[in-house]
Amino acid sequence: MGLRYPTGMDYYSLLGPLVRLLPAESAHNAAICALKAGIIPPTTDKTYPTLESQCFGLTFKNPVGMAAGFDKNAEVVDALLTQGFGFVEAGTVTPLAQSGNPHPRMFRLADDDAVINRLGFNNKGMHAFAQNLKQRKKSGIVGANISKNKDSLDATYDYATSLEAVYDYADYITINVSSPNTVGLRDLQQKEALSALMQAMGKKRDELAAKYGKRKPVLYKIAPDLTAQDKEDIVEVALAHRIDGLIVTNTTITRPPNLRSQHRNERGGLSGRPLFVLSTETLRDIYKLSHGKIPLVGVGGIASAEDAYAKIKAGASLVQLYTALVYQGFDLVQRINEGVVRLLELDGFKNISEAVGKE
């Protein structure tokens, strides 16, 4: 992705179609291998003073993050941070290793700039994940996205166990209660279940903060497929438990009627451009309901600087992307950052924090 040569040309426009001849999951695995091997060189290291901001106690050099789902085992977080990201979220990881759902389970919708996946949290488990984070050599903000094992009978135990395993090595931790590919997981977004989980995780985080001498931010990642009442309940519970932030949103199980690709009816979570409107509406609703009191990370369908800026003006302090990289390569990250700088200037904002929620 975003391979550069001495001439400075970006050859992803040529290599991308060749990579996409591979099955989607094989192409993803090849990208991980390429990053590990250093085949994808780092982007030009640029700083953007207007993009630097503070969020849930951390300082971000820019607002564009790699969403969870790409680096499931925290194998290439350092390499990803050299691609212009302001932060990287690794995972989702579960306490025990699991293979995920049967193949095929990942599908490109090229005509729609989208992907459908039903991977099911395939990962090597929390101990391998934590070891990879422990062995990091470079600095930069890295989050750990955690969830429960497919066959677990005690979700709270799984979250607490994973939280403890990654706590000392991650800059923040995201509790994933919104993947559509683990049966029953989204039930944890219901008011009583979510409140109980937040209380338990708050207590566990306090114990770990005392143990390690540092309070790490804990965020929750929610779905886009929520009723108005669901959103009100989530905000009420989140404010009551004083959580550090919400990531809005995960993939959707809905299917817009205008999808054109042959895989449009595959089961799983839909990501990419068709998710943009729904995820941004959810983001805007959560921001309004919380009166801007909960830091939000906007995810879903971002493929340009204009998309990222729309999320920011709808209430996101930070943004994340993944699917658009499949179609545009890693150079997209720098283009988004540079574009957001220009959009801020056009609107007369001196810093990105001034634009949050200003739609």
PDB file of C-alpha atoms in Angstrom, residues 134-268:
ATOM      1  CA  LYS A 134       6.033  -5.023  24.725  1.00  0.00           C
ATOM      2  CA  GLN A 135       8.670  -5.463  22.001  1.00  0.00           C
ATOM      3  CA  ARG A 136       7.851  -2.215  20.211  1.00  0.00           C
ATOM      4  CA  LYS A 137      10.882  -0.099  19.321  1.00  0.00           C
ATOM      5  CA  LYS A 138       9.302   3.206  18.256  1.00  0.00           C
ATOM      6  CA  SER A 139       7.148   5.790  19.970  1.00  0.00           C
ATOM      7  CA  GLY A 140       3.642   6.831  19.014  1.00  0.00           C
ATOM      8  CA  ILE A 141       0.138   6.357  20.366  1.00  0.00           C
ATOM      9  CA  VAL A 142      -1.158   2.792  20.159  1.00  0.00           C
ATOM     10  CA  GLY A 143      -4.528   1.574  21.368  1.00  0.00           C
ATOM     11  CA  ALA A 144      -5.574  -1.994  22.107  1.00  0.00           C
ATOM     12  CA  ASN A 145      -9.040  -3.131  21.035  1.00  0.00           C
ATOM     13  CA  ILE A 146     -10.286  -6.019  23.213  1.00  0.00           C
ATOM     14  CA  SER A 147     -13.325  -8.285  23.277  1.00  0.00           C
ATOM     15  CA  LYS A 148     -14.589 -11.656  24.422  1.00  0.00           C
ATOM     16  CA  ASN A 149     -14.021 -15.125  23.013  1.00  0.00           C
ATOM     17  CA  LYS A 150     -16.770 -16.540  20.837  1.00  0.00           C
ATOM     18  CA  ASP A 151     -17.651 -19.373  23.235  1.00  0.00           C
ATOM     19  CA  SER A 152     -17.105 -17.463  26.470  1.00  0.00           C
ATOM     20  CA  LEU A 153     -19.834 -17.730  29.105  1.00  0.00           C
ATOM     21  CA  ASP A 154     -18.535 -14.726  31.068  1.00  0.00           C
ATOM     22  CA  ALA A 155     -17.941 -11.648  28.925  1.00  0.00           C
ATOM     23  CA  THR A 156     -16.951  -9.475  31.875  1.00  0.00           C
ATOM     24  CA  TYR A 157     -14.217 -11.924  32.859  1.00  0.00           C
ATOM     25  CA  ASP A 158     -12.874 -11.932  29.297  1.00  0.00           C
ATOM     26  CA  TYR A 159     -12.756  -8.151  29.096  1.00  0.00           C
ATOM     27  CA  ALA A 160     -11.129  -7.834  32.506  1.00  0.00           C
ATOM     28  CA  THR A 161      -8.549 -10.494  31.654  1.00  0.00           C
ATOM     29  CA  SER A 162      -7.614  -8.834  28.360  1.00  0.00           C
ATOM     30  CA  LEU A 163      -7.587  -5.390  29.954  1.00  0.00           C
ATOM     31  CA  GLU A 164      -5.035  -6.599  32.482  1.00  0.00           C
ATOM     32  CA  ALA A 165      -2.911  -8.289  29.814  1.00  0.00           C
ATOM     33  CA  VAL A 166      -2.552  -5.200  27.599  1.00  0.00           C
ATOM     34  CA  TYR A 167      -2.803  -2.416  30.163  1.00  0.00           C
ATOM     35  CA  ASP A 168       0.902  -1.789  30.690  1.00  0.00           C
ATOM     36  CA  TYR A 169       1.700  -1.726  26.968  1.00  0.00           C
ATOM     37  CA  ALA A 170      -1.143   0.228  25.345  1.00  0.00           C
ATOM     38  CA  ASP A 171      -1.726   3.978  25.516  1.00  0.00           C
ATOM     39  CA  TYR A 172      -5.482   3.436  25.626  1.00  0.00           C
ATOM     40  CA  ILE A 173      -7.835   0.463  25.567  1.00  0.00           C
ATOM     41  CA  THR A 174     -11.032   0.095  23.551  1.00  0.00           C
ATOM     42  CA  ILE A 175     -13.767  -2.284  24.689  1.00  0.00           C
ATOM     43  CA  ASN A 176     -15.451  -3.650  21.596  1.00  0.00           C
ATOM     44  CA  VAL A 177     -19.137  -4.380  22.221  1.00  0.00           C
ATOM     45  CA  SER A 178     -20.280  -3.799  18.651  1.00  0.00           C
ATOM     46  CA  SER A 179     -18.901  -6.320  16.177  1.00  0.00           C
ATOM     47  CA  PRO A 180     -21.781  -8.023  14.347  1.00  0.00           C
ATOM     48  CA  ASN A 181     -19.730 -11.184  13.798  1.00  0.00           C
ATOM     49  CA  THR A 182     -19.745 -12.617  17.326  1.00  0.00           C
ATOM     50  CA  VAL A 183     -23.183 -13.879  18.321  1.00  0.00           C
ATOM     51  CA  GLY A 184     -24.683 -11.921  21.207  1.00  0.00           C
ATOM     52  CA  LEU A 185     -21.889  -9.361  21.461  1.00  0.00           C
ATOM     53  CA  ARG A 186     -24.067  -6.383  20.548  1.00  0.00           C
ATOM     54  CA  ASP A 187     -26.453  -7.289  23.374  1.00  0.00           C
ATOM     55  CA  LEU A 188     -23.806  -5.774  25.654  1.00  0.00           C
ATOM     56  CA  GLN A 189     -24.841  -2.352  24.329  1.00  0.00           C
ATOM     57  CA  GLN A 190     -28.214  -2.668  26.066  1.00  0.00           C
ATOM     58  CA  LYS A 191     -28.556  -0.284  28.998  1.00  0.00           C
ATOM     59  CA  GLU A 192     -28.372  -2.653  31.970  1.00  0.00           C
ATOM     60  CA  ALA A 193     -25.691  -4.876  30.453  1.00  0.00           C
ATOM     61  CA  LEU A 194     -23.585  -1.910  29.374  1.00  0.00           C
ATOM     62  CA  SER A 195     -23.878  -0.240  32.758  1.00  0.00           C
ATOM     63  CA  ALA A 196     -22.769  -3.409  34.533  1.00  0.00           C
ATOM     64  CA  LEU A 197     -19.847  -3.826  32.143  1.00  0.00           C
ATOM     65  CA  MET A 198     -18.738  -0.213  32.513  1.00  0.00           C
ATOM     66  CA  GLN A 199     -18.888  -0.490  36.294  1.00  0.00           C
ATOM     67  CA  ALA A 200     -16.807  -3.668  36.283  1.00  0.00           C
ATOM     68  CA  MET A 201     -14.269  -2.276  33.823  1.00  0.00           C
ATOM     69  CA  GLY A 202     -14.011   0.963  35.766  1.00  0.00           C
ATOM     70  CA  LYS A 203     -13.195  -0.971  38.910  1.00  0.00           C
ATOM     71  CA  LYS A 204     -10.648  -3.126  37.088  1.00  0.00           C
ATOM     72  CA  ARG A 205      -9.011  -0.095  35.501  1.00  0.00           C
ATOM     73  CA  ASP A 206      -8.715   1.563  38.920  1.00  0.00           C
ATOM     74  CA  GLU A 207      -6.949  -1.540  40.243  1.00  0.00           C
ATOM     75  CA  LEU A 208      -4.546  -1.554  37.310  1.00  0.00           C
ATOM     76  CA  ALA A 209      -3.947   2.187  37.589  1.00  0.00           C
ATOM     77  CA  ALA A 210      -2.897   1.686  41.203  1.00  0.00           C
ATOM     78  CA  LYS A 211      -0.697  -1.260  40.247  1.00  0.00           C
ATOM     79  CA  TYR A 212       1.108   0.475  37.385  1.00  0.00           C
ATOM     80  CA  GLY A 213       0.935   4.047  38.647  1.00  0.00           C
ATOM     81  CA  LYS A 214      -0.818   5.318  35.527  1.00  0.00           C
ATOM     82  CA  ARG A 215      -4.483   5.728  34.626  1.00  0.00           C
ATOM     83  CA  LYS A 216      -5.033   4.594  31.029  1.00  0.00           C
ATOM     84  CA  PRO A 217      -8.072   5.809  29.053  1.00  0.00           C
ATOM     85  CA  VAL A 218     -10.758   3.179  28.400  1.00  0.00           C
ATOM     86  CA  LEU A 219     -13.094   3.709  25.436  1.00  0.00           C
ATOM     87  CA  TYR A 220     -16.100   1.787  24.118  1.00  0.00           C
ATOM     88  CA  LYS A 221     -16.783   1.067  20.457  1.00  0.00           C
ATOM     89  CA  ILE A 222     -20.451   1.132  19.475  1.00  0.00           C
ATOM     90  CA  ALA A 223     -22.495   0.062  16.463  1.00  0.00           C
ATOM     91  CA  PRO A 224     -24.200   2.268  13.879  1.00  0.00           C
ATOM     92  CA  ASP A 225     -27.328   0.103  13.966  1.00  0.00           C
ATOM     93  CA  LEU A 226     -28.936   1.739  17.010  1.00  0.00           C
ATOM     94  CA  THR A 227     -32.396   3.052  17.745  1.00  0.00           C
ATOM     95  CA  ALA A 228     -32.904   6.551  19.119  1.00  0.00           C
ATOM     96  CA  GLN A 229     -33.537   4.989  22.535  1.00  0.00           C
ATOM     97  CA  ASP A 230     -30.345   2.931  22.283  1.00  0.00           C
ATOM     98  CA  LYS A 231     -28.346   6.088  21.693  1.00  0.00           C
ATOM     99  CA  GLU A 232     -29.945   7.871  24.622  1.00  0.00           C
ATOM    100  CA  ASP A 233     -29.259   4.897  26.875  1.00  0.00           C
ATOM    101  CA  ILE A 234     -25.626   4.599  25.801  1.00  0.00           C
ATOM    102  CA  VAL A 235     -24.974   8.288  26.421  1.00  0.00           C
ATOM    103  CA  GLU A 236     -26.761   8.208  29.782  1.00  0.00           C
ATOM    104  CA  VAL A 237     -24.734   5.218  30.953  1.00  0.00           C
ATOM    105  CA  ALA A 238     -21.474   6.587  29.543  1.00  0.00           C
ATOM    106  CA  LEU A 239     -21.908   9.905  31.343  1.00  0.00           C
ATOM    107  CA  ALA A 240     -22.901   8.187  34.576  1.00  0.00           C
ATOM    108  CA  HIS A 241     -19.743   6.081  34.538  1.00  0.00           C
ATOM    109  CA  ARG A 242     -17.553   8.928  33.295  1.00  0.00           C
ATOM    110  CA  ILE A 243     -15.988   6.862  30.532  1.00  0.00           C
ATOM    111  CA  ASP A 244     -13.075   8.364  28.635  1.00  0.00           C
ATOM    112  CA  GLY A 245     -14.544   8.181  25.143  1.00  0.00           C
ATOM    113  CA  LEU A 246     -16.649   6.432  22.527  1.00  0.00           C
ATOM    114  CA  ILE A 247     -15.612   5.143  19.119  1.00  0.00           C
ATOM    115  CA  VAL A 248     -18.474   5.736  16.697  1.00  0.00           C
ATOM    116  CA  THR A 249     -18.994   3.390  14.806  1.00  0.00           C
ATOM    117  CA  ASN A 250     -18.283  -0.222  13.975  1.00  0.00           C
ATOM    118  CA  THR A 251     -19.521  -1.876  10.756  1.00  0.00           C
ATOM    119  CA  THR A 252     -23.206  -2.124   9.839  1.00  0.00           C
ATOM    120  CA  ILE A 253     -25.450  -5.117   9.218  1.00  0.00           C
ATOM    121  CA  THR A 254     -27.756  -2.965   7.078  1.00  0.00           C
ATOM    122  CA  ARG A 255     -27.457  -2.898   3.298  1.00  0.00           C
ATOM    123  CA  PRO A 256     -28.175   0.335   1.415  1.00  0.00           C
ATOM    124  CA  PRO A 257     -30.397  -0.412  -1.609  1.00  0.00           C
ATOM    125  CA  ASN A 258     -27.966   1.163  -4.069  1.00  0.00           C
ATOM    126  CA  LEU A 259     -25.092  -1.309  -3.552  1.00  0.00           C
ATOM    127  CA  ARG A 260     -23.886  -2.584  -6.925  1.00  0.00           C
ATOM    128  CA  SER A 261     -21.174  -5.157  -6.198  1.00  0.00           C
ATOM    129  CA  GLN A 262     -21.814  -8.878  -6.600  1.00  0.00           C
ATOM    130  CA  HIS A 263     -20.997  -9.622  -2.943  1.00  0.00           C
ATOM    131  CA  ARG A 264     -23.477  -7.056  -1.590  1.00  0.00           C
ATOM    132  CA  ASN A 265     -25.688  -9.710   0.027  1.00  0.00           C
ATOM    133  CA  GLU A 266     -22.952 -11.548   1.907  1.00  0.00           C
ATOM    134  CA  ARG A 267     -23.458 -11.794   5.664  1.00  0.00           C
ATOM    135  CA  GLY A 268     -21.251  -9.702   7.917  1.00  0.00           C
TER     136      GLY A 268
END
